[in-house]
Amino acid sequence: MSRNDRLLKKAQWLSMHEKMFKCPICGSSMKVQQLASLVCENLHSYDISRQGYVNLLSHRAKTKYDKALFEARKMINSSGFFGPMIEGISNRLIRMQKQELPESGKPLRLLDAGCGEGSHLSAIGHNLREQGHESNVVGVGMDIAKEGVVMAAKTYSDPMWCVADLSQCPFADEQFNYILNILSPSNYSEFRRLLTSDGMLVKVIPGSLYLQELRALFYTGTGKETYSNDGTMELFSRHFERIEFEELQYRVVLDSEQMKQLIHMTPLSWSVSSEVIERMSGGEMEITADFTLLYGWK
Ligand SMILES: [Zn+2]
């Protein structure tokens, strides 16, 4: 698809769904103008990029997440490391759809808050469509890191991709049936505001054994060999009326190239010297994936 076609397609999508958005600066409603930008009642304007995303940040944000990191994440995603976790979330959403919205025909609106380079949302959207929600899945991915959103937009034409700030989400109230928040920071008051009254938040956090092999190598003797998610669980349960959780553990063998990408992608390695990283990524390794999937209803 050429860049102009992509821009046109995104602008048409935004025109159809403009009620979903609100201005992150003044909170007023927005309209697509000249198939090129979203403009609010007070004339704050947000351009639709030719790469196929819309930048809804009112300021330039600095993040630690650069292009190389998202490249690494994308490679790890395609290695299948997150496969069972994505499958677990997809199956849960498919079950929910069957129980709670049987044959309603209403669009299923899905926000990935912290979508990074977009592969999780893309895979989950694909799984939902395979279950017969062809034209009914309306997906939106947002991330404050522009590098991730650009990569998502270039790779996946389908959902809408936005650069946006979690503390000022550029969406009107009660727009989403499901919010995904996968290994990414939360803003619970915004999530509650954006969810429909029967909507569900899906948050994925690492379990205590997540990447334990890397943890052991990087952190031996520092007191950081183990990790607890108790604080996150506690905070989550304070914000939602009804919660459920599911634990998911599995092991994946990664080759030396994938090991390099995994090490690069994880914050565990940010304080470790490059020689140590080089030494570690010398060969194949079996790595533990351990996730807690938290589900919350308001
Ligand atoms: Zn405005």
PDB file of C-alpha atoms and ligand atoms in Angstrom:
ATOM      1  CA  MET A   1       0.000   0.000   0.000  1.00  0.00           C
ATOM      2  CA  SER A   2       1.433   3.409  -0.880  1.00  0.00           C
ATOM      3  CA  ARG A   3       1.798   6.020   1.810  1.00  0.00           C
ATOM      4  CA  ASN A   4      -1.015   8.113   0.376  1.00  0.00           C
ATOM      5  CA  ASP A   5      -3.395   5.143   0.261  1.00  0.00           C
ATOM      6  CA  ARG A   6      -2.517   4.336   3.847  1.00  0.00           C
ATOM      7  CA  LEU A   7      -3.190   7.914   4.945  1.00  0.00           C
ATOM      8  CA  LEU A   8      -6.512   7.974   3.103  1.00  0.00           C
ATOM      9  CA  LYS A   9      -7.608   4.661   4.608  1.00  0.00           C
ATOM     10  CA  LYS A  10      -6.732   5.821   8.125  1.00  0.00           C
ATOM     11  CA  ALA A  11      -8.504   9.153   7.624  1.00  0.00           C
ATOM     12  CA  GLN A  12     -11.641   7.322   6.477  1.00  0.00           C
ATOM     13  CA  TRP A  13     -11.450   5.019   9.486  1.00  0.00           C
ATOM     14  CA  LEU A  14     -11.081   8.025  11.810  1.00  0.00           C
ATOM     15  CA  SER A  15     -14.057   9.781  10.178  1.00  0.00           C
ATOM     16  CA  MET A  16     -16.182   6.726  10.928  1.00  0.00           C
ATOM     17  CA  HIS A  17     -14.986   6.536  14.529  1.00  0.00           C
ATOM     18  CA  GLU A  18     -14.347  10.199  15.371  1.00  0.00           C
ATOM     19  CA  LYS A  19     -16.804  10.101  18.296  1.00  0.00           C
ATOM     20  CA  MET A  20     -14.430   7.681  19.992  1.00  0.00           C
ATOM     21  CA  PHE A  21     -11.833  10.415  20.386  1.00  0.00           C
ATOM     22  CA  LYS A  22     -11.517  13.553  22.488  1.00  0.00           C
ATOM     23  CA  CYS A  23      -8.869  16.235  22.531  1.00  0.00           C
ATOM     24  CA  PRO A  24      -6.101  15.355  25.014  1.00  0.00           C
ATOM     25  CA  ILE A  25      -5.524  19.069  25.689  1.00  0.00           C
ATOM     26  CA  CYS A  26      -9.026  20.500  26.217  1.00  0.00           C
ATOM     27  CA  GLY A  27     -11.265  17.409  26.251  1.00  0.00           C
ATOM     28  CA  SER A  28     -13.596  18.615  23.474  1.00  0.00           C
ATOM     29  CA  SER A  29     -14.802  16.387  20.660  1.00  0.00           C
ATOM     30  CA  MET A  30     -12.836  15.968  17.439  1.00  0.00           C
ATOM     31  CA  LYS A  31     -13.505  15.811  13.727  1.00  0.00           C
ATOM     32  CA  VAL A  32     -11.406  14.715  10.792  1.00  0.00           C
ATOM     33  CA  GLN A  33     -10.560  17.661   8.551  1.00  0.00           C
ATOM     34  CA  GLN A  34      -9.494  17.426   4.919  1.00  0.00           C
ATOM     35  CA  LEU A  35      -8.693  13.751   5.421  1.00  0.00           C
ATOM     36  CA  ALA A  36      -5.441  14.865   7.007  1.00  0.00           C
ATOM     37  CA  SER A  37      -5.891  15.629  10.685  1.00  0.00           C
ATOM     38  CA  LEU A  38      -8.114  15.313  13.738  1.00  0.00           C
ATOM     39  CA  VAL A  39      -9.154  18.770  14.919  1.00  0.00           C
ATOM     40  CA  CYS A  40     -11.002  19.643  18.145  1.00  0.00           C
ATOM     41  CA  GLU A  41     -13.610  22.363  18.747  1.00  0.00           C
ATOM     42  CA  ASN A  42     -10.854  24.647  20.031  1.00  0.00           C
ATOM     43  CA  LEU A  43      -8.749  23.980  16.938  1.00  0.00           C
ATOM     44  CA  HIS A  44      -6.091  21.807  18.538  1.00  0.00           C
ATOM     45  CA  SER A  45      -4.950  19.765  15.582  1.00  0.00           C
ATOM     46  CA  TYR A  46      -3.354  16.301  15.329  1.00  0.00           C
ATOM     47  CA  ASP A  47      -1.935  15.126  12.027  1.00  0.00           C
ATOM     48  CA  ILE A  48      -2.588  11.728  10.559  1.00  0.00           C
ATOM     49  CA  SER A  49       0.796  10.459   9.473  1.00  0.00           C
ATOM     50  CA  ARG A  50       1.413   8.988   6.036  1.00  0.00           C
ATOM     51  CA  GLN A  51       2.805   5.940   7.799  1.00  0.00           C
ATOM     52  CA  GLY A  52      -0.689   5.313   9.119  1.00  0.00           C
ATOM     53  CA  TYR A  53      -0.879   6.499  12.716  1.00  0.00           C
ATOM     54  CA  VAL A  54      -2.092   9.624  14.478  1.00  0.00           C
ATOM     55  CA  ASN A  55       0.040  11.516  16.948  1.00  0.00           C
ATOM     56  CA  LEU A  56      -2.171  12.669  19.830  1.00  0.00           C
ATOM     57  CA  LEU A  57       0.562  13.848  22.150  1.00  0.00           C
ATOM     58  CA  SER A  58       0.469  17.462  23.151  1.00  0.00           C
ATOM     59  CA  HIS A  59       4.202  17.376  23.855  1.00  0.00           C
ATOM     60  CA  ARG A  60       7.227  15.416  22.695  1.00  0.00           C
ATOM     61  CA  ALA A  61       7.752  12.604  25.187  1.00  0.00           C
ATOM     62  CA  LYS A  62      11.113  11.152  26.105  1.00  0.00           C
ATOM     63  CA  THR A  63      11.160   7.416  26.710  1.00  0.00           C
ATOM     64  CA  LYS A  64      13.855   4.804  27.202  1.00  0.00           C
ATOM     65  CA  TYR A  65      12.277   2.726  24.458  1.00  0.00           C
ATOM     66  CA  ASP A  66      14.125   3.280  21.192  1.00  0.00           C
ATOM     67  CA  LYS A  67      13.805   1.719  17.773  1.00  0.00           C
ATOM     68  CA  ALA A  68      16.392  -0.995  18.489  1.00  0.00           C
ATOM     69  CA  LEU A  69      14.409  -2.096  21.507  1.00  0.00           C
ATOM     70  CA  PHE A  70      11.197  -2.417  19.521  1.00  0.00           C
ATOM     71  CA  GLU A  71      13.052  -4.314  16.777  1.00  0.00           C
ATOM     72  CA  ALA A  72      14.217  -6.730  19.477  1.00  0.00           C
ATOM     73  CA  ARG A  73      10.701  -7.078  20.841  1.00  0.00           C
ATOM     74  CA  LYS A  74       9.301  -7.719  17.407  1.00  0.00           C
ATOM     75  CA  MET A  75      11.833 -10.515  16.815  1.00  0.00           C
ATOM     76  CA  ILE A  76      11.052 -12.100  20.182  1.00  0.00           C
ATOM     77  CA  ASN A  77       7.341 -11.932  19.384  1.00  0.00           C
ATOM     78  CA  SER A  78       7.882 -13.703  16.093  1.00  0.00           C
ATOM     79  CA  SER A  79       9.935 -16.393  17.888  1.00  0.00           C
ATOM     80  CA  GLY A  80       6.727 -17.470  19.619  1.00  0.00           C
ATOM     81  CA  PHE A  81       7.976 -16.623  23.115  1.00  0.00           C
ATOM     82  CA  PHE A  82       4.709 -14.831  23.960  1.00  0.00           C
ATOM     83  CA  GLY A  83       2.505 -17.239  21.956  1.00  0.00           C
ATOM     84  CA  PRO A  84       0.819 -19.116  24.834  1.00  0.00           C
ATOM     85  CA  MET A  85       0.156 -15.838  26.691  1.00  0.00           C
ATOM     86  CA  ILE A  86      -1.468 -14.281  23.608  1.00  0.00           C
ATOM     87  CA  GLU A  87      -3.457 -17.483  23.098  1.00  0.00           C
ATOM     88  CA  GLY A  88      -4.623 -17.345  26.743  1.00  0.00           C
ATOM     89  CA  ILE A  89      -5.897 -13.766  26.389  1.00  0.00           C
ATOM     90  CA  SER A  90      -7.533 -14.466  23.027  1.00  0.00           C
ATOM     91  CA  ASN A  91      -9.369 -17.510  24.356  1.00  0.00           C
ATOM     92  CA  ARG A  92     -10.613 -15.559  27.340  1.00  0.00           C
ATOM     93  CA  LEU A  93     -11.988 -12.762  25.125  1.00  0.00           C
ATOM     94  CA  ILE A  94     -13.598 -15.284  22.781  1.00  0.00           C
ATOM     95  CA  ARG A  95     -15.300 -16.996  25.759  1.00  0.00           C
ATOM     96  CA  MET A  96     -16.499 -13.614  27.074  1.00  0.00           C
ATOM     97  CA  GLN A  97     -17.891 -12.678  23.683  1.00  0.00           C
ATOM     98  CA  LYS A  98     -19.844 -15.927  23.498  1.00  0.00           C
ATOM     99  CA  GLN A  99     -21.257 -15.600  27.028  1.00  0.00           C
ATOM    100  CA  GLU A 100     -21.946 -11.955  27.411  1.00  0.00           C
ATOM    101  CA  LEU A 101     -22.576 -10.563  23.978  1.00  0.00           C
ATOM    102  CA  PRO A 102     -24.081 -13.494  22.080  1.00  0.00           C
ATOM    103  CA  GLU A 103     -24.904 -12.570  18.512  1.00  0.00           C
ATOM    104  CA  SER A 104     -25.363  -8.953  19.494  1.00  0.00           C
ATOM    105  CA  GLY A 105     -23.629  -7.905  16.304  1.00  0.00           C
ATOM    106  CA  LYS A 106     -22.274  -4.896  18.174  1.00  0.00           C
ATOM    107  CA  PRO A 107     -18.710  -4.004  17.366  1.00  0.00           C
ATOM    108  CA  LEU A 108     -16.177  -5.257  19.820  1.00  0.00           C
ATOM    109  CA  ARG A 109     -13.946  -2.358  20.761  1.00  0.00           C
ATOM    110  CA  LEU A 110     -10.499  -3.217  21.937  1.00  0.00           C
ATOM    111  CA  LEU A 111      -7.784  -0.837  23.186  1.00  0.00           C
ATOM    112  CA  ASP A 112      -4.184  -1.940  23.711  1.00  0.00           C
ATOM    113  CA  ALA A 113      -2.763   0.564  26.198  1.00  0.00           C
ATOM    114  CA  GLY A 114       0.992   0.277  25.782  1.00  0.00           C
ATOM    115  CA  CYS A 115       0.939  -1.498  22.411  1.00  0.00           C
ATOM    116  CA  GLY A 116       4.654  -1.036  21.655  1.00  0.00           C
ATOM    117  CA  GLU A 117       5.411  -2.359  18.157  1.00  0.00           C
ATOM    118  CA  GLY A 118       1.877  -3.716  17.900  1.00  0.00           C
ATOM    119  CA  SER A 119       2.328  -7.463  17.550  1.00  0.00           C
ATOM    120  CA  HIS A 120       0.227  -8.444  20.601  1.00  0.00           C
ATOM    121  CA  LEU A 121      -2.823  -6.433  19.520  1.00  0.00           C
ATOM    122  CA  SER A 122      -2.457  -7.561  15.941  1.00  0.00           C
ATOM    123  CA  ALA A 123      -2.310 -11.248  16.969  1.00  0.00           C
ATOM    124  CA  ILE A 124      -5.266 -10.967  19.375  1.00  0.00           C
ATOM    125  CA  GLY A 125      -7.357  -9.105  16.775  1.00  0.00           C
ATOM    126  CA  HIS A 126      -6.534 -11.831  14.260  1.00  0.00           C
ATOM    127  CA  ASN A 127      -7.623 -14.570  16.709  1.00  0.00           C
ATOM    128  CA  LEU A 128     -10.928 -12.792  17.408  1.00  0.00           C
ATOM    129  CA  ARG A 129     -11.644 -12.375  13.705  1.00  0.00           C
ATOM    130  CA  GLU A 130     -10.999 -16.076  13.141  1.00  0.00           C
ATOM    131  CA  GLN A 131     -13.807 -16.737  15.620  1.00  0.00           C
ATOM    132  CA  GLY A 132     -16.323 -15.014  13.431  1.00  0.00           C
ATOM    133  CA  HIS A 133     -15.970 -11.370  14.426  1.00  0.00           C
ATOM    134  CA  GLU A 134     -14.757 -10.447  10.936  1.00  0.00           C
ATOM    135  CA  SER A 135     -15.829  -6.882  10.536  1.00  0.00           C
ATOM    136  CA  ASN A 136     -16.780  -6.315  14.161  1.00  0.00           C
ATOM    137  CA  VAL A 137     -13.428  -5.912  15.814  1.00  0.00           C
ATOM    138  CA  VAL A 138     -12.461  -2.276  16.215  1.00  0.00           C
ATOM    139  CA  GLY A 139      -8.894  -2.234  17.487  1.00  0.00           C
ATOM    140  CA  VAL A 140      -6.870   0.736  18.694  1.00  0.00           C
ATOM    141  CA  GLY A 141      -3.268   0.562  19.864  1.00  0.00           C
ATOM    142  CA  MET A 142      -1.701   3.396  21.836  1.00  0.00           C
ATOM    143  CA  ASP A 143       1.777   3.967  23.169  1.00  0.00           C
ATOM    144  CA  ILE A 144       3.713   7.008  24.304  1.00  0.00           C
ATOM    145  CA  ALA A 145       6.810   5.740  22.470  1.00  0.00           C
ATOM    146  CA  LYS A 146       6.517   7.013  18.917  1.00  0.00           C
ATOM    147  CA  GLU A 147       9.176   4.585  17.622  1.00  0.00           C
ATOM    148  CA  GLY A 148       6.961   1.652  18.609  1.00  0.00           C
ATOM    149  CA  VAL A 149       3.819   3.133  17.067  1.00  0.00           C
ATOM    150  CA  VAL A 150       5.611   3.940  13.782  1.00  0.00           C
ATOM    151  CA  MET A 151       6.798   0.340  13.586  1.00  0.00           C
ATOM    152  CA  ALA A 152       3.286  -0.953  14.362  1.00  0.00           C
ATOM    153  CA  ALA A 153       1.730   1.232  11.669  1.00  0.00           C
ATOM    154  CA  LYS A 154       4.290   0.167   9.062  1.00  0.00           C
ATOM    155  CA  THR A 155       3.867  -3.522   9.891  1.00  0.00           C
ATOM    156  CA  TYR A 156       0.125  -3.892  10.500  1.00  0.00           C
ATOM    157  CA  SER A 157      -2.318  -1.919   8.411  1.00  0.00           C
ATOM    158  CA  ASP A 158      -5.361  -3.004  10.330  1.00  0.00           C
ATOM    159  CA  PRO A 159      -5.947  -1.549  13.816  1.00  0.00           C
ATOM    160  CA  MET A 160      -5.670   2.199  14.421  1.00  0.00           C
ATOM    161  CA  TRP A 161      -2.360   3.220  15.949  1.00  0.00           C
ATOM    162  CA  CYS A 162      -1.913   6.327  18.144  1.00  0.00           C
ATOM    163  CA  VAL A 163       0.937   8.009  19.942  1.00  0.00           C
ATOM    164  CA  ALA A 164      -0.691   9.075  23.195  1.00  0.00           C
ATOM    165  CA  ASP A 165      -0.095   9.636  26.882  1.00  0.00           C
ATOM    166  CA  LEU A 166      -1.659   7.194  29.351  1.00  0.00           C
ATOM    167  CA  SER A 167      -2.379   9.989  31.831  1.00  0.00           C
ATOM    168  CA  GLN A 168      -4.433  11.909  29.205  1.00  0.00           C
ATOM    169  CA  CYS A 169      -5.927   9.225  27.012  1.00  0.00           C
ATOM    170  CA  PRO A 170      -7.397  10.898  23.895  1.00  0.00           C
ATOM    171  CA  PHE A 171     -10.655   8.922  24.021  1.00  0.00           C
ATOM    172  CA  ALA A 172     -14.189   9.750  25.162  1.00  0.00           C
ATOM    173  CA  ASP A 173     -15.724   7.940  28.177  1.00  0.00           C
ATOM    174  CA  GLU A 174     -16.881   4.289  27.981  1.00  0.00           C
ATOM    175  CA  GLN A 175     -15.556   3.589  24.498  1.00  0.00           C
ATOM    176  CA  PHE A 176     -13.968   0.169  24.960  1.00  0.00           C
ATOM    177  CA  ASN A 177     -15.320  -3.292  25.844  1.00  0.00           C
ATOM    178  CA  TYR A 178     -11.814  -4.516  26.528  1.00  0.00           C
ATOM    179  CA  ILE A 179      -8.564  -2.820  27.447  1.00  0.00           C
ATOM    180  CA  LEU A 180      -5.342  -4.780  27.152  1.00  0.00           C
ATOM    181  CA  ASN A 181      -2.383  -3.696  29.253  1.00  0.00           C
ATOM    182  CA  ILE A 182       0.417  -6.149  28.638  1.00  0.00           C
ATOM    183  CA  LEU A 183       3.702  -5.858  30.556  1.00  0.00           C
ATOM    184  CA  SER A 184       3.200  -2.123  30.502  1.00  0.00           C
ATOM    185  CA  PRO A 185       2.421   0.682  33.021  1.00  0.00           C
ATOM    186  CA  SER A 186      -1.202   1.345  34.025  1.00  0.00           C
ATOM    187  CA  ASN A 187      -3.397   4.311  34.710  1.00  0.00           C
ATOM    188  CA  TYR A 188      -6.384   2.743  36.459  1.00  0.00           C
ATOM    189  CA  SER A 189      -8.550   5.833  36.680  1.00  0.00           C
ATOM    190  CA  GLU A 190      -8.210   6.328  32.913  1.00  0.00           C
ATOM    191  CA  PHE A 191      -8.894   2.625  32.287  1.00  0.00           C
ATOM    192  CA  ARG A 192     -12.079   2.812  34.394  1.00  0.00           C
ATOM    193  CA  ARG A 193     -13.188   5.912  32.523  1.00  0.00           C
ATOM    194  CA  LEU A 194     -12.627   4.328  29.110  1.00  0.00           C
ATOM    195  CA  LEU A 195     -14.290   0.963  29.809  1.00  0.00           C
ATOM    196  CA  THR A 196     -17.982   0.378  29.091  1.00  0.00           C
ATOM    197  CA  SER A 197     -20.050  -0.476  32.202  1.00  0.00           C
ATOM    198  CA  ASP A 198     -19.623  -4.214  31.528  1.00  0.00           C
ATOM    199  CA  GLY A 199     -16.128  -3.806  30.060  1.00  0.00           C
ATOM    200  CA  MET A 200     -13.075  -5.734  31.194  1.00  0.00           C
ATOM    201  CA  LEU A 201      -9.439  -4.793  31.737  1.00  0.00           C
ATOM    202  CA  VAL A 202      -6.860  -7.467  30.948  1.00  0.00           C
ATOM    203  CA  LYS A 203      -3.542  -6.737  32.593  1.00  0.00           C
ATOM    204  CA  VAL A 204      -0.511  -8.989  32.201  1.00  0.00           C
ATOM    205  CA  ILE A 205       2.272  -8.813  34.762  1.00  0.00           C
ATOM    206  CA  PRO A 206       5.395 -10.946  35.152  1.00  0.00           C
ATOM    207  CA  GLY A 207       5.239 -13.795  37.659  1.00  0.00           C
ATOM    208  CA  SER A 208       8.095 -14.489  40.074  1.00  0.00           C
ATOM    209  CA  LEU A 209       9.766 -16.988  37.707  1.00  0.00           C
ATOM    210  CA  TYR A 210       9.622 -14.752  34.608  1.00  0.00           C
ATOM    211  CA  LEU A 211      13.031 -14.837  32.886  1.00  0.00           C
ATOM    212  CA  GLN A 212      14.491 -16.458  36.007  1.00  0.00           C
ATOM    213  CA  GLU A 213      17.496 -17.710  34.012  1.00  0.00           C
ATOM    214  CA  LEU A 214      18.464 -14.132  33.074  1.00  0.00           C
ATOM    215  CA  ARG A 215      17.722 -12.866  36.543  1.00  0.00           C
ATOM    216  CA  ALA A 216      20.032 -15.491  38.072  1.00  0.00           C
ATOM    217  CA  LEU A 217      22.856 -14.537  35.701  1.00  0.00           C
ATOM    218  CA  PHE A 218      22.501 -10.780  35.903  1.00  0.00           C
ATOM    219  CA  TYR A 219      21.630 -10.367  39.534  1.00  0.00           C
ATOM    220  CA  THR A 220      23.383 -13.090  41.533  1.00  0.00           C
ATOM    221  CA  GLY A 221      24.356 -11.605  44.871  1.00  0.00           C
ATOM    222  CA  THR A 222      22.492  -8.308  44.393  1.00  0.00           C
ATOM    223  CA  GLY A 223      19.251  -9.257  46.156  1.00  0.00           C
ATOM    224  CA  LYS A 224      17.314  -8.789  42.921  1.00  0.00           C
ATOM    225  CA  GLU A 225      17.375 -12.467  41.877  1.00  0.00           C
ATOM    226  CA  THR A 226      13.705 -12.831  42.729  1.00  0.00           C
ATOM    227  CA  TYR A 227      10.798 -10.634  41.878  1.00  0.00           C
ATOM    228  CA  SER A 228       7.424 -10.208  43.544  1.00  0.00           C
ATOM    229  CA  ASN A 229       4.290  -8.841  41.905  1.00  0.00           C
ATOM    230  CA  ASP A 230       2.331  -8.538  45.206  1.00  0.00           C
ATOM    231  CA  GLY A 231       2.276  -4.726  45.057  1.00  0.00           C
ATOM    232  CA  THR A 232       0.866  -4.667  41.538  1.00  0.00           C
ATOM    233  CA  MET A 233      -1.805  -7.251  42.415  1.00  0.00           C
ATOM    234  CA  GLU A 234      -2.822  -5.226  45.488  1.00  0.00           C
ATOM    235  CA  LEU A 235      -3.107  -1.984  43.533  1.00  0.00           C
ATOM    236  CA  PHE A 236      -5.088  -3.681  40.782  1.00  0.00           C
ATOM    237  CA  SER A 237      -7.615  -5.177  43.226  1.00  0.00           C
ATOM    238  CA  ARG A 238      -8.199  -1.759  44.809  1.00  0.00           C
ATOM    239  CA  HIS A 239      -9.437  -0.328  41.505  1.00  0.00           C
ATOM    240  CA  PHE A 240     -11.879  -3.001  40.368  1.00  0.00           C
ATOM    241  CA  GLU A 241     -15.058  -4.407  41.914  1.00  0.00           C
ATOM    242  CA  ARG A 242     -14.632  -7.893  40.568  1.00  0.00           C
ATOM    243  CA  ILE A 243     -11.312  -9.460  39.718  1.00  0.00           C
ATOM    244  CA  GLU A 244     -10.038 -12.806  38.548  1.00  0.00           C
ATOM    245  CA  PHE A 245      -6.564 -13.995  37.840  1.00  0.00           C
ATOM    246  CA  GLU A 246      -4.869 -16.769  35.947  1.00  0.00           C
ATOM    247  CA  GLU A 247      -1.262 -17.946  36.142  1.00  0.00           C
ATOM    248  CA  LEU A 248       0.582 -19.135  33.103  1.00  0.00           C
ATOM    249  CA  GLN A 249       4.029 -20.733  33.076  1.00  0.00           C
ATOM    250  CA  TYR A 250       5.925 -22.344  30.246  1.00  0.00           C
ATOM    251  CA  ARG A 251       9.456 -22.688  28.901  1.00  0.00           C
ATOM    252  CA  VAL A 252      10.759 -21.764  25.486  1.00  0.00           C
ATOM    253  CA  VAL A 253      14.103 -22.658  23.890  1.00  0.00           C
ATOM    254  CA  LEU A 254      15.715 -19.640  22.255  1.00  0.00           C
ATOM    255  CA  ASP A 255      18.716 -19.747  19.928  1.00  0.00           C
ATOM    256  CA  SER A 256      21.684 -17.436  20.384  1.00  0.00           C
ATOM    257  CA  GLU A 257      20.304 -14.696  18.106  1.00  0.00           C
ATOM    258  CA  GLN A 258      16.956 -14.773  19.900  1.00  0.00           C
ATOM    259  CA  MET A 259      18.765 -14.718  23.249  1.00  0.00           C
ATOM    260  CA  LYS A 260      20.542 -11.533  22.184  1.00  0.00           C
ATOM    261  CA  GLN A 261      17.197  -9.937  21.286  1.00  0.00           C
ATOM    262  CA  LEU A 262      15.579 -11.094  24.527  1.00  0.00           C
ATOM    263  CA  ILE A 263      18.402  -9.664  26.606  1.00  0.00           C
ATOM    264  CA  HIS A 264      18.260  -6.422  24.686  1.00  0.00           C
ATOM    265  CA  MET A 265      14.505  -6.120  25.077  1.00  0.00           C
ATOM    266  CA  THR A 266      14.324  -6.556  28.812  1.00  0.00           C
ATOM    267  CA  PRO A 267      14.894  -3.806  31.368  1.00  0.00           C
ATOM    268  CA  LEU A 268      16.807  -6.397  33.402  1.00  0.00           C
ATOM    269  CA  SER A 269      19.755  -5.838  31.101  1.00  0.00           C
ATOM    270  CA  TRP A 270      19.790  -2.052  31.104  1.00  0.00           C
ATOM    271  CA  SER A 271      22.171  -1.879  34.035  1.00  0.00           C
ATOM    272  CA  VAL A 272      24.392  -4.748  32.886  1.00  0.00           C
ATOM    273  CA  SER A 273      27.639  -4.257  30.970  1.00  0.00           C
ATOM    274  CA  SER A 274      27.765  -5.168  27.305  1.00  0.00           C
ATOM    275  CA  GLU A 275      30.556  -7.741  27.928  1.00  0.00           C
ATOM    276  CA  VAL A 276      28.302  -9.665  30.299  1.00  0.00           C
ATOM    277  CA  ILE A 277      25.496  -9.555  27.730  1.00  0.00           C
ATOM    278  CA  GLU A 278      27.832 -10.713  24.971  1.00  0.00           C
ATOM    279  CA  ARG A 279      29.064 -13.606  27.132  1.00  0.00           C
ATOM    280  CA  MET A 280      25.512 -14.655  27.985  1.00  0.00           C
ATOM    281  CA  SER A 281      24.099 -14.722  24.518  1.00  0.00           C
ATOM    282  CA  GLY A 282      26.635 -17.292  23.314  1.00  0.00           C
ATOM    283  CA  GLY A 283      24.275 -20.198  22.757  1.00  0.00           C
ATOM    284  CA  GLU A 284      20.872 -21.785  22.968  1.00  0.00           C
ATOM    285  CA  MET A 285      19.026 -21.483  26.285  1.00  0.00           C
ATOM    286  CA  GLU A 286      15.769 -22.615  27.816  1.00  0.00           C
ATOM    287  CA  ILE A 287      13.946 -19.593  29.230  1.00  0.00           C
ATOM    288  CA  THR A 288      11.000 -19.482  31.623  1.00  0.00           C
ATOM    289  CA  ALA A 289       7.925 -17.451  30.790  1.00  0.00           C
ATOM    290  CA  ASP A 290       5.747 -16.797  33.842  1.00  0.00           C
ATOM    291  CA  PHE A 291       2.793 -14.431  33.627  1.00  0.00           C
ATOM    292  CA  THR A 292      -0.128 -13.482  35.805  1.00  0.00           C
ATOM    293  CA  LEU A 293      -3.174 -12.475  33.767  1.00  0.00           C
ATOM    294  CA  LEU A 294      -5.392 -10.132  35.796  1.00  0.00           C
ATOM    295  CA  TYR A 295      -8.978  -9.496  34.754  1.00  0.00           C
ATOM    296  CA  GLY A 296     -10.918  -6.609  36.253  1.00  0.00           C
ATOM    297  CA  TRP A 297     -14.488  -5.288  35.982  1.00  0.00           C
ATOM    298  CA  LYS A 298     -15.554  -1.912  37.415  1.00  0.00           C
TER     299      LYS A 298
HETATM  300 ZN    ZN B   1      -8.598  20.767  22.122  1.00  0.00          ZN
END
